[in-house]
Coordinates of C-alpha atoms in Angstrom, one line a residue:
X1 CA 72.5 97.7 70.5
X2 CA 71.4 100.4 67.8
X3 CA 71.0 104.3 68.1
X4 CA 67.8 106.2 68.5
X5 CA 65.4 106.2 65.9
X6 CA 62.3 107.8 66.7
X7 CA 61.7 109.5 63.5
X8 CA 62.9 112.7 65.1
X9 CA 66.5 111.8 65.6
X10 CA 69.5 113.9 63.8
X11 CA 71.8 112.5 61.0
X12 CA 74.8 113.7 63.3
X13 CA 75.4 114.8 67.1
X14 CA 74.0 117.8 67.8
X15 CA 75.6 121.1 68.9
X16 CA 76.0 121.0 73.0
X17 CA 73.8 123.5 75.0
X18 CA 75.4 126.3 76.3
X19 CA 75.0 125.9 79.8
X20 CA 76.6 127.7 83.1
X21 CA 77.7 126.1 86.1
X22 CA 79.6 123.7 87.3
X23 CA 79.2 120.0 86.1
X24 CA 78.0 117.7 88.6
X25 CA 75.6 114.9 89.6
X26 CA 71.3 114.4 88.7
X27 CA 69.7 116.0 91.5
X28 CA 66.6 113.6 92.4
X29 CA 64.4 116.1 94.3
X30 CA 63.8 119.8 94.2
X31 CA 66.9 121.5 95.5
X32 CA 64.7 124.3 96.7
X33 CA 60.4 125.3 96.2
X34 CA 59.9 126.2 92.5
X35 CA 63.3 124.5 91.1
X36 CA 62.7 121.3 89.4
X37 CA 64.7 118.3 89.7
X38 CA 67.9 117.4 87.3
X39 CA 66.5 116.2 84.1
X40 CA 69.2 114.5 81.6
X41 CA 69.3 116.4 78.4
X42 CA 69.7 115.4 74.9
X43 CA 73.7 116.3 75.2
X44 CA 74.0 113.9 77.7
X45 CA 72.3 111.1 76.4
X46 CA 73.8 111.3 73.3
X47 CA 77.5 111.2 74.5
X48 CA 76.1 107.7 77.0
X49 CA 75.1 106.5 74.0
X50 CA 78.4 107.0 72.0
X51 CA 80.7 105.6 75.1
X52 CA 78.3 102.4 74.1
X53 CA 78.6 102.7 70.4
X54 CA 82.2 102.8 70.6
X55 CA 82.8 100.0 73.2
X56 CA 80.6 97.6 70.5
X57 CA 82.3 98.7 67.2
X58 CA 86.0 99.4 69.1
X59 CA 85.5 95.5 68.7
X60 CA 84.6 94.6 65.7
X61 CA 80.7 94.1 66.4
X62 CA 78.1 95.5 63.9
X63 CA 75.3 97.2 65.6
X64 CA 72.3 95.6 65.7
X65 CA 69.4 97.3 64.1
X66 CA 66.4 95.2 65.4
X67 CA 67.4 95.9 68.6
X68 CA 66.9 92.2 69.4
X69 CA 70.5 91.9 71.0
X70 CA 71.1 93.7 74.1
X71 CA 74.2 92.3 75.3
X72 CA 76.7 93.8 72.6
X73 CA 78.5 95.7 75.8
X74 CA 79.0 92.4 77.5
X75 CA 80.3 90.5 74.5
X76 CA 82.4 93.6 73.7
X77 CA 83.9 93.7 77.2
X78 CA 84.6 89.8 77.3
X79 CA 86.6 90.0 73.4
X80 CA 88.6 93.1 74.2
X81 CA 89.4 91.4 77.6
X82 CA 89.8 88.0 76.7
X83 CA 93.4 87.8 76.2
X84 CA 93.8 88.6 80.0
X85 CA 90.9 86.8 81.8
X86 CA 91.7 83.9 83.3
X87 CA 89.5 81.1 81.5
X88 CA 87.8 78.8 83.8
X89 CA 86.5 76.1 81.1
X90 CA 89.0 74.4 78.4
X91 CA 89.2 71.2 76.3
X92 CA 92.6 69.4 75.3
X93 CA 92.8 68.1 71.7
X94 CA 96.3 65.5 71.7
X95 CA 94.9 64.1 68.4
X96 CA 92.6 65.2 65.9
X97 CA 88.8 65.9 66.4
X98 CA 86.0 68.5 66.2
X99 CA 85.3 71.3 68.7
X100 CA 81.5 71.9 69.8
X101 CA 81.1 75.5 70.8
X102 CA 79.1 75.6 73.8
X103 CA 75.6 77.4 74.5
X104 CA 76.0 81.0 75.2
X105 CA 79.8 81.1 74.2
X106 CA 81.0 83.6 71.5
X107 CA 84.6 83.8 72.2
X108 CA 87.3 81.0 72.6
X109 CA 91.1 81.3 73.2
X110 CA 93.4 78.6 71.1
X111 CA 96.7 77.9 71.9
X112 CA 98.4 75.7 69.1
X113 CA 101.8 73.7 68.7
X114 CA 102.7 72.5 65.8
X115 CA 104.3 69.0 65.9
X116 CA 108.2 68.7 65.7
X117 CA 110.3 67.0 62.9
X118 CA 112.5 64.0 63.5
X119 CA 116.0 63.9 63.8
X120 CA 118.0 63.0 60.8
X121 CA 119.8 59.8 59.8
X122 CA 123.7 59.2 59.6
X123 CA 125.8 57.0 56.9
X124 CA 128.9 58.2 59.1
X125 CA 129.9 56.8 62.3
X126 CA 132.1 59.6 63.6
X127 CA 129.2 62.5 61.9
X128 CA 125.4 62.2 63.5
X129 CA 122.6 63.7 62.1
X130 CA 121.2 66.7 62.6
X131 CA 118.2 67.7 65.1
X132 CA 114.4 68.3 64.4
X133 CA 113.1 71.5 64.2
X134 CA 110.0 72.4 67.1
X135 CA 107.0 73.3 65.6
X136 CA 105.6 76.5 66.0
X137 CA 103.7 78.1 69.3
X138 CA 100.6 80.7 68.4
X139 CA 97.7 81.9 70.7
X140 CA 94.5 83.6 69.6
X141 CA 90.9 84.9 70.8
X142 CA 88.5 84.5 68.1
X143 CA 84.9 85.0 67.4
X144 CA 82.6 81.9 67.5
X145 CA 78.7 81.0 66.9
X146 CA 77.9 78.9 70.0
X147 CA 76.6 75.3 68.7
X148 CA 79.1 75.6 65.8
X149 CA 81.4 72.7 64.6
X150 CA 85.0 73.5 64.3
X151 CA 87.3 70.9 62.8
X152 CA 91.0 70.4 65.0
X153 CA 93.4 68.9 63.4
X154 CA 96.5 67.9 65.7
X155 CA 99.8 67.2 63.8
X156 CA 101.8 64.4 63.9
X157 CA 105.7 64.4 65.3
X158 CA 108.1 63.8 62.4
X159 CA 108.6 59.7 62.7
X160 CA 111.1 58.6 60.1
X161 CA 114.4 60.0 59.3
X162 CA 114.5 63.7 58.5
X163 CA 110.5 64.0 58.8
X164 CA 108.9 67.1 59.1
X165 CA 106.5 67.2 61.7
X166 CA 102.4 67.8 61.0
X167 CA 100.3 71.1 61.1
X168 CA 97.9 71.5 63.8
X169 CA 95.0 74.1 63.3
X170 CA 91.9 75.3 64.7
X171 CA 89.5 75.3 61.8
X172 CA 90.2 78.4 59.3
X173 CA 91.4 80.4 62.4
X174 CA 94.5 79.8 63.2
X175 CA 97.4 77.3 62.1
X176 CA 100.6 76.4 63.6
X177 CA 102.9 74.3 61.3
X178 CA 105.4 71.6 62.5
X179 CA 109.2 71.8 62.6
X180 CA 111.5 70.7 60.0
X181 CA 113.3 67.2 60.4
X182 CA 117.2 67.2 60.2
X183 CA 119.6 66.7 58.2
X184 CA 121.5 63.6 57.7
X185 CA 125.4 63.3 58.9
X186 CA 127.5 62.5 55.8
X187 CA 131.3 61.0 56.0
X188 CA 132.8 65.0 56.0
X189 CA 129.7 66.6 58.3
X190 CA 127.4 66.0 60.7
X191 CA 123.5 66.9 59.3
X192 CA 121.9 70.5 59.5
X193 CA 119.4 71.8 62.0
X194 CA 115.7 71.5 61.0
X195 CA 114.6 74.8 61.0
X196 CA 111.1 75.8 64.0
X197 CA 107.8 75.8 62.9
X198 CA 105.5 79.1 62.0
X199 CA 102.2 80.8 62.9
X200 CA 99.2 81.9 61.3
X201 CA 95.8 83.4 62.9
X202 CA 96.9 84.5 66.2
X203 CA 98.3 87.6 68.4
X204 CA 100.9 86.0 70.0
X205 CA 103.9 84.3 67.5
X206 CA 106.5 82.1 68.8
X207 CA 108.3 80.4 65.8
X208 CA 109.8 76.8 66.6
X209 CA 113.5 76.7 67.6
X210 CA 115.5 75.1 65.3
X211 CA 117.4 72.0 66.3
X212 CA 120.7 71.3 66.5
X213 CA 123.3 70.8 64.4
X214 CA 124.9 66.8 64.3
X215 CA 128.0 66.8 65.8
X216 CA 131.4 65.3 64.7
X217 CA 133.5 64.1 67.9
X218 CA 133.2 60.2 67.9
X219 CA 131.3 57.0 67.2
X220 CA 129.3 57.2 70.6
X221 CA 128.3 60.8 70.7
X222 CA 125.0 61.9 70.6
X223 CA 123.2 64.0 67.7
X224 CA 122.0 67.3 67.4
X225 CA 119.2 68.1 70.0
X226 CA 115.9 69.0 68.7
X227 CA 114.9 72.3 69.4
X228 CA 112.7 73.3 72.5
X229 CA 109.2 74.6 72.1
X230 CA 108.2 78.3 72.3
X231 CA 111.4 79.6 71.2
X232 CA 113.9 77.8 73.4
X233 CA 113.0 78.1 76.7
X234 CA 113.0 74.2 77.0
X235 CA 115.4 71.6 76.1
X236 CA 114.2 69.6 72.7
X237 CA 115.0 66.0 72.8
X238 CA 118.6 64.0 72.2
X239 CA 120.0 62.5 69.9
X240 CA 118.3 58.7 70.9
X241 CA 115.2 59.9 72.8
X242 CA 112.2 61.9 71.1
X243 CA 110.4 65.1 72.5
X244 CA 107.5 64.8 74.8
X245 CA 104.8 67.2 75.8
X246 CA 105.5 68.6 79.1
X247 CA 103.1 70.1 82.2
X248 CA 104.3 73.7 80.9
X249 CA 102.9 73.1 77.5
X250 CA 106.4 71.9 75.1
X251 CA 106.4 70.3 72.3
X252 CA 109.9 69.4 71.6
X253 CA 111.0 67.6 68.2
X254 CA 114.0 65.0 68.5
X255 CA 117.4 64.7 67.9
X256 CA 119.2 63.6 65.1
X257 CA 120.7 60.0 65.1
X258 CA 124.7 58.9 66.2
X259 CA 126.3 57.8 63.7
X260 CA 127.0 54.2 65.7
X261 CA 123.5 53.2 66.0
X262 CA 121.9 55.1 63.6
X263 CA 119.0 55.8 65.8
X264 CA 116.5 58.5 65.1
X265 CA 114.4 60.1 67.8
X266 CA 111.6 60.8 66.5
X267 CA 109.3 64.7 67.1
X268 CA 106.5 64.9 69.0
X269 CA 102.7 65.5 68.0
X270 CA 101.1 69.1 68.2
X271 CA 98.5 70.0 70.8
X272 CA 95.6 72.4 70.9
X273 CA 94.1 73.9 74.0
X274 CA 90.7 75.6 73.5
X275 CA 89.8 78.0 76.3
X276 CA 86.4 79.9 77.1

């Protein structure tokens, strides 16, 4: 898309016509013997081109001079809308990988988790250790050159004792880092939470939920629970079993360890979701 430029075009928009009558619709044939049918004017073509203009640059596009791209509107419509649409294609990255863009596709939606920490260890048996962190939740619509290569990088869960759990990513757009591992029960306190997971890149933030805090009851009570993904709203694992991935899209971290056993659950891995 690109303004005018016939060589007789102004620097700015002109000063309207002043015309009387009501505003209305083109008229296609003479209303009456002598009067001449609606012809558009230089007022109203500038201001249909403007409303074009604007829609373009309102998102982010540079107009093209060469006027070899004419779909600048369309690709406009689709990245302010994007967030909303309902996606029809997608591709699921569980482990790391490389994203192709597709022909004739210029804007992708991510959704990343970040991978959650493990639970921590326990020298008590009365004081468990404390629950992983879940890594952190982040969605985005970005900008993309179809046949480009995009590196994914899917973190791993926290798997030892007090691990923090991997970063996932989506290239140099968007990163969503893992959950912290917990703490380990001592003889005088169970182990601290392991604090969520963060975002970076995208419109939508959910930081992990931190897990919970080891408990100090007895020798067969459970640790900490990890935190749940996107900010709570599901149950992280327990204190002997790690977090899975879920249908609704969790990645929980585990829970810490009972002091008994001294089992660790460990996190789970992050996930990507690339949309289009």
């Amino acid at each position: 898309m690109r303004r005018v430029s016939t060589g007789s075009q102004l620097a700015a928009f002109g000063t309207p016509n002043a015309v009387s009558g009501t505003p209305g619709f083109f008229n296609p044939t003479p209303p009456a013997p002598g009067v001449v049918p609606t012809i558009p004017g230089p007022d109203w073509f500038n201001t249909v081109q403007e409303e074009l203009v604007a829609l373009a640059t309102g998102a982010g596009a540079a107009l093209d001079l060469t006027g070899s791209v004419n779909n600048q509107a369309l690709t406009a419509l689709r990245a302010l809308f994007a967030p909303f649409s309902i996606h029809s294609n997608y591709q699921v990255f569980s482990s790391s990988g490389t994203f192709t863009v597709p022909n004739g596709v210029s804007i992708v939606k991510i959704r990343a988790w970040g991978a959650g920490g493990a639970g921590g260890s326990s020298s008590s048996p009365s004081n468990s250790g404390g629950g992983g962190g879940s890594g952190g939740y982040g969605e985005g619509v970005f900008t993309v050159t179809p046949g480009a290569l995009i590196a994914v990088t899917i973190g791993a869960g926290g798997a030892s004792a007090g691990a923090a759990g991997g970063v996932s990513s989506f290239g140099s757009f968007l990163t969503a880092s893992g959950g912290q591992g917990g703490g380990a029960g001592t003889s005088t306190a169970g182990g601290s939470a392991g604090a969520g997971g963060s975002v970076a890149g995208a419109y939508l933030i959910i930081g992990g939920s931190p897990g919970g805090t080891g408990l100090t009851i007895s020798t067969t009570v459970e640790a900490g629970a990890g935190g749940g993904a996107f900010g709570g709203h599901f149950i992280g694992g327990s204190g002997t079993t790690g977090g899975v991935f879920d249908g609704n899209g969790g990645s929980y971290p585990g829970g810490g360890s009972t002091g008994a056993t001294g089992t660790v659950a460990a996190g789970a891995a992050g996930l990507i979701v690339v949309e289009w």
